[in-house]
C-alpha positions as a LaTeX table, in Angstrom:
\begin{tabular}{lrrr}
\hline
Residue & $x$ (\AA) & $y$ (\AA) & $z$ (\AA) \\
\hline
Unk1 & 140.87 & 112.33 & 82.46 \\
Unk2 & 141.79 & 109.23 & 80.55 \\
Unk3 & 144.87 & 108.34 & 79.63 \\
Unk4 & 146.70 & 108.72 & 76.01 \\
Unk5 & 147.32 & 104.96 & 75.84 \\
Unk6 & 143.37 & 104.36 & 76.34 \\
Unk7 & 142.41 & 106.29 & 73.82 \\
Unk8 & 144.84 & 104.98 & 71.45 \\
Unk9 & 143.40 & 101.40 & 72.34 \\
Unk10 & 139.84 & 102.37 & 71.95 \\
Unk11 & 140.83 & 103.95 & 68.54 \\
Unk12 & 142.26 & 101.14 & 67.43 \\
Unk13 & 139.30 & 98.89 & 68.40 \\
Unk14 & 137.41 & 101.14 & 66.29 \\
Unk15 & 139.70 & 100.84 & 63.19 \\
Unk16 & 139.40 & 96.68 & 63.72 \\
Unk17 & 135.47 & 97.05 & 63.81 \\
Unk18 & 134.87 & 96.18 & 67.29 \\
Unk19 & 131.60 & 97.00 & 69.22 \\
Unk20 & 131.24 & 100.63 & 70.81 \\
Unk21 & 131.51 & 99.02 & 74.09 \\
Unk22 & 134.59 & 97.21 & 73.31 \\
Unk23 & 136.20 & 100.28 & 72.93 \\
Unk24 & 134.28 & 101.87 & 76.03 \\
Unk25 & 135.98 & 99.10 & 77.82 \\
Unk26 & 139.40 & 101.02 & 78.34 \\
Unk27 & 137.78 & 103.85 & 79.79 \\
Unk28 & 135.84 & 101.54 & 82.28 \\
Unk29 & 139.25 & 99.58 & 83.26 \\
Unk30 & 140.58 & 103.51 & 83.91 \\
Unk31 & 138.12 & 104.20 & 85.97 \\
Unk32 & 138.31 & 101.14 & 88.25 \\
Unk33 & 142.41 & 101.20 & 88.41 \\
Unk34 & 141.96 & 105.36 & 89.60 \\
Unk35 & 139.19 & 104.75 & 92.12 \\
Unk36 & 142.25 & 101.54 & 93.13 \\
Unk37 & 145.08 & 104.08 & 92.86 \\
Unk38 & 142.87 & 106.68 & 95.52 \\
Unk39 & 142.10 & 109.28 & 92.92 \\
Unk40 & 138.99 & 109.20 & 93.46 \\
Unk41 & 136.39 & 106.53 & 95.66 \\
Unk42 & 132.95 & 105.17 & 94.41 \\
Unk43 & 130.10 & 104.20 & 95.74 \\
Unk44 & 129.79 & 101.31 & 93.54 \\
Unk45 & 130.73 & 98.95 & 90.82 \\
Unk46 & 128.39 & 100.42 & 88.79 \\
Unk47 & 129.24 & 104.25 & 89.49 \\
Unk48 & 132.78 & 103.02 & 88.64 \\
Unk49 & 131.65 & 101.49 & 85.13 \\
Unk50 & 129.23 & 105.18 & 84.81 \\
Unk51 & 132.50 & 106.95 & 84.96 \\
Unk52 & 134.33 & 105.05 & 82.79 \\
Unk53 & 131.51 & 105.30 & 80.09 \\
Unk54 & 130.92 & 109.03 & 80.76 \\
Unk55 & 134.35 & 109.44 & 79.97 \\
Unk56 & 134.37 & 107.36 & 76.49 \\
Unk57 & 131.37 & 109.31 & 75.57 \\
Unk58 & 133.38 & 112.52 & 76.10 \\
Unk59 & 135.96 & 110.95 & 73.97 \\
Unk60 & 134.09 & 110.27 & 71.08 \\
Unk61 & 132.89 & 107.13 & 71.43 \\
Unk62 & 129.20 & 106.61 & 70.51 \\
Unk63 & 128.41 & 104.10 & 73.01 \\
Unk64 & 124.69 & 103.26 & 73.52 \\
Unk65 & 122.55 & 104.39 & 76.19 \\
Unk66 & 120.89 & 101.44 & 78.19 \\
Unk67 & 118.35 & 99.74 & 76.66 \\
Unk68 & 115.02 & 101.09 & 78.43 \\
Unk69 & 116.70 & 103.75 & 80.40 \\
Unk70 & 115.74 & 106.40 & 78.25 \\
Unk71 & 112.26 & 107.36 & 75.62 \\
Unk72 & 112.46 & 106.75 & 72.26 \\
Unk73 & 110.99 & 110.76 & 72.38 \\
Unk74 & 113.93 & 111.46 & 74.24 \\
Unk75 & 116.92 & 109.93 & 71.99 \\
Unk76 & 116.81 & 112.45 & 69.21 \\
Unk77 & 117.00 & 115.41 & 71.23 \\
Unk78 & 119.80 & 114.12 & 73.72 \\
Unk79 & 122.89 & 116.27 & 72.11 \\
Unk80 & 125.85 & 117.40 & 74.28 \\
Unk81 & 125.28 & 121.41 & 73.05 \\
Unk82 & 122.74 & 123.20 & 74.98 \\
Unk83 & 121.52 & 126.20 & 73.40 \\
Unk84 & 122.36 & 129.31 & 76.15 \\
Unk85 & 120.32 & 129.57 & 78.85 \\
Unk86 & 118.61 & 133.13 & 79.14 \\
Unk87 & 118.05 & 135.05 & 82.56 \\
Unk88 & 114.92 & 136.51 & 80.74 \\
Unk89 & 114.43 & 139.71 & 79.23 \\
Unk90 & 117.06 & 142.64 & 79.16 \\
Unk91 & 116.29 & 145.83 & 79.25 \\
Unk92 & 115.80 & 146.79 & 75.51 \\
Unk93 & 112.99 & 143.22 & 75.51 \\
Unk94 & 115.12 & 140.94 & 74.01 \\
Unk95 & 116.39 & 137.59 & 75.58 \\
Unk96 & 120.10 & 137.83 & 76.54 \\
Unk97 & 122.38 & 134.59 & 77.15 \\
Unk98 & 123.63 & 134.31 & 80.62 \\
Unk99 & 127.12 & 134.18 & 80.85 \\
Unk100 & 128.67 & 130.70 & 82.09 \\
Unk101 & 130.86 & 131.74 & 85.39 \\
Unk102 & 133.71 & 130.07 & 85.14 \\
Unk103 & 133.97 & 130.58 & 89.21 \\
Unk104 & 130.82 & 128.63 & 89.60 \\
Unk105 & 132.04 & 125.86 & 87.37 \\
Unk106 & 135.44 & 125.47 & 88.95 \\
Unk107 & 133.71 & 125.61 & 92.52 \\
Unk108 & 131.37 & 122.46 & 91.24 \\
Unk109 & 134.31 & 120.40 & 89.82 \\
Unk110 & 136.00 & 120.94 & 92.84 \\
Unk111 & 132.96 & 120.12 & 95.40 \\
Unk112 & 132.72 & 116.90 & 92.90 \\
Unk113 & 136.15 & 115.61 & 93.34 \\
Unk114 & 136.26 & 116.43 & 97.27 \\
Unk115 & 132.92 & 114.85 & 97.67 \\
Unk116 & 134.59 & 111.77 & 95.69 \\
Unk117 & 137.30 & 111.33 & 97.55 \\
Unk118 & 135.48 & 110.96 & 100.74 \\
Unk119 & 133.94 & 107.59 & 99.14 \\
Unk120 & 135.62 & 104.02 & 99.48 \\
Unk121 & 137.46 & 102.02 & 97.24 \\
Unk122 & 135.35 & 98.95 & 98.28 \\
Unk123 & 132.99 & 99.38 & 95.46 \\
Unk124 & 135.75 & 98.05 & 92.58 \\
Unk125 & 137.30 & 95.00 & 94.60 \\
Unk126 & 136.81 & 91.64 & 92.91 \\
Unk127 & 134.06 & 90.36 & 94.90 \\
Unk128 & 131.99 & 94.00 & 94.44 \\
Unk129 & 132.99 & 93.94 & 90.40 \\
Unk130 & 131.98 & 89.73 & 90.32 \\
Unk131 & 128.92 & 90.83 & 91.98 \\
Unk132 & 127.95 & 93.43 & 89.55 \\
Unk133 & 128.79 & 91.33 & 86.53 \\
Unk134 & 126.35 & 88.54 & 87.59 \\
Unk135 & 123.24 & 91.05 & 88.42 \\
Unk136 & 124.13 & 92.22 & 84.62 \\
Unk137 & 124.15 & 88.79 & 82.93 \\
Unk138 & 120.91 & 87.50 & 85.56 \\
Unk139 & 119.30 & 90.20 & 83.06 \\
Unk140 & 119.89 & 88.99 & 80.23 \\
Unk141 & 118.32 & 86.11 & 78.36 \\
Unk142 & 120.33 & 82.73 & 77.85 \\
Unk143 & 120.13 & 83.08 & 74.83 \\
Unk144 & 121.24 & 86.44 & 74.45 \\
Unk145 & 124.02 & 85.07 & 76.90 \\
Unk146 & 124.67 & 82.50 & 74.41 \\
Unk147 & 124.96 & 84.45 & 71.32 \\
Unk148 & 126.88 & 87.17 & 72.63 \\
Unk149 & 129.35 & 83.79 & 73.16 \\
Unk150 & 129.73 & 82.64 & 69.63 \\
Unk151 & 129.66 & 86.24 & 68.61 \\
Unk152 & 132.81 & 86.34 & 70.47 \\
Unk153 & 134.50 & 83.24 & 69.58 \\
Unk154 & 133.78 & 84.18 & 65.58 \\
Unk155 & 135.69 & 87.61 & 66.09 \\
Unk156 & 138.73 & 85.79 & 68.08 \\
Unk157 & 140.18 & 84.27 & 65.19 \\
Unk158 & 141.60 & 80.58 & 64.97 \\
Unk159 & 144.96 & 81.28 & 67.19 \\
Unk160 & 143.20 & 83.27 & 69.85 \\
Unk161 & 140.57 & 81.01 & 69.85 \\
Unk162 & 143.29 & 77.97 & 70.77 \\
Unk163 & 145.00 & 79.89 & 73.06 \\
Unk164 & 141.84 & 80.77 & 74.85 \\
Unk165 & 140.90 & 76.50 & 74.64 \\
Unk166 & 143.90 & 75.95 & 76.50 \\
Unk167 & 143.34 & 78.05 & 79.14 \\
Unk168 & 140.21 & 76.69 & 79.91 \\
Unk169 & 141.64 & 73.41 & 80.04 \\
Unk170 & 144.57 & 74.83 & 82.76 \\
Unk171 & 141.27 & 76.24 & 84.57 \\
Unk172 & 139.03 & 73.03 & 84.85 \\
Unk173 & 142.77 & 71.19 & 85.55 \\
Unk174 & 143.35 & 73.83 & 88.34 \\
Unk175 & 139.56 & 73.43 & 89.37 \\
Unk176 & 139.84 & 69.61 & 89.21 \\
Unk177 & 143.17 & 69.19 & 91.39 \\
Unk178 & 141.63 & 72.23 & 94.12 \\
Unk179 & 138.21 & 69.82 & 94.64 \\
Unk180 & 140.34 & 66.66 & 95.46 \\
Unk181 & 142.13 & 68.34 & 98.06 \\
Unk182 & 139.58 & 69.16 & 100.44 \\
\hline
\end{tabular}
């Protein structure tokens, strides 16, 4: 369940304009601090960031699917209500809906959660989440790399933008002074 506060951040980012997965990005950052926290354990980086996006989605947020990973056939008919499933004909020959057993359902969320906390919480240290982040960007194109940059710089705004200068000059500094001492 996210939280309140992540919700109110995504909604925000949403008021300001920001990209759907800017405001997915707080669900994500749940997910990784709960698997940290021992709620729950993941497999993965990249079961962590499913969560976290599984939950924006159920939140509203109309973040994209990823690119290739589903038909254009498909995309259309992907909505979140199901029309009833029928256990075939009744009695009288019409279709009846089965009814959803809310035993079953609470039996599967349970399983789920056990079966989660048996995983690790390996799969969101920093080296595992580094590790994912470069296998996403070796995808992409420099270029794409590249304007996804600017794009970001443009949005900052001029005192961000500063602020963020300087801390790349503390960086390289730090960086600099670490490579002279060994």
């Amino acid at each position: 369940m996210p939280r309140a506060s992540s919700i109110a951040k995504a909604r925000a980012d949403q008021r300001a304009g920001k990209a759907p997965t800017t405001q997915a990005g707080h669900f994500v950052h749940d997910a990784i601090e709960a698997v940290r926290r021992g709620k729950h354990g993941v497999r993965s980086a990249k079961q962590a960031i499913a969560i976290g996006l599984s939950e924006a989605r159920r939140a509203g947020i109309e973040v994209p699917p990823k690119k290739g990973a589903t038909r254009a056939k498909t995309k259309p008919t992907g909505t979140r209500s199901a029309p009833p499933k029928s256990t075939g004909k009744g009695g009288n020959g019409k279709v009846t809906p089965r009814r959803a057993s809310s035993e079953g359902k609470a039996t599967r969320a349970r399983a789920a959660i056990k079966a989660l906390k048996r995983e690790g919480t390996a799969g969101v240290s920093r080296q595992a989440l580094s590790a994912q982040a470069k296998r996403a960007a070796s995808t992409r194109t420099a270029a794409d790399r590249s304007a996804s940059a600017k794009k970001a710089a443009s949005t900052k705004g001029p005192a961000v933008r500063s602020e963020a200068a300087r801390k790349a000059a503390r960086t390289r500094a730090t960086n600099k002074e670490a490579s002279r001492s060994h």
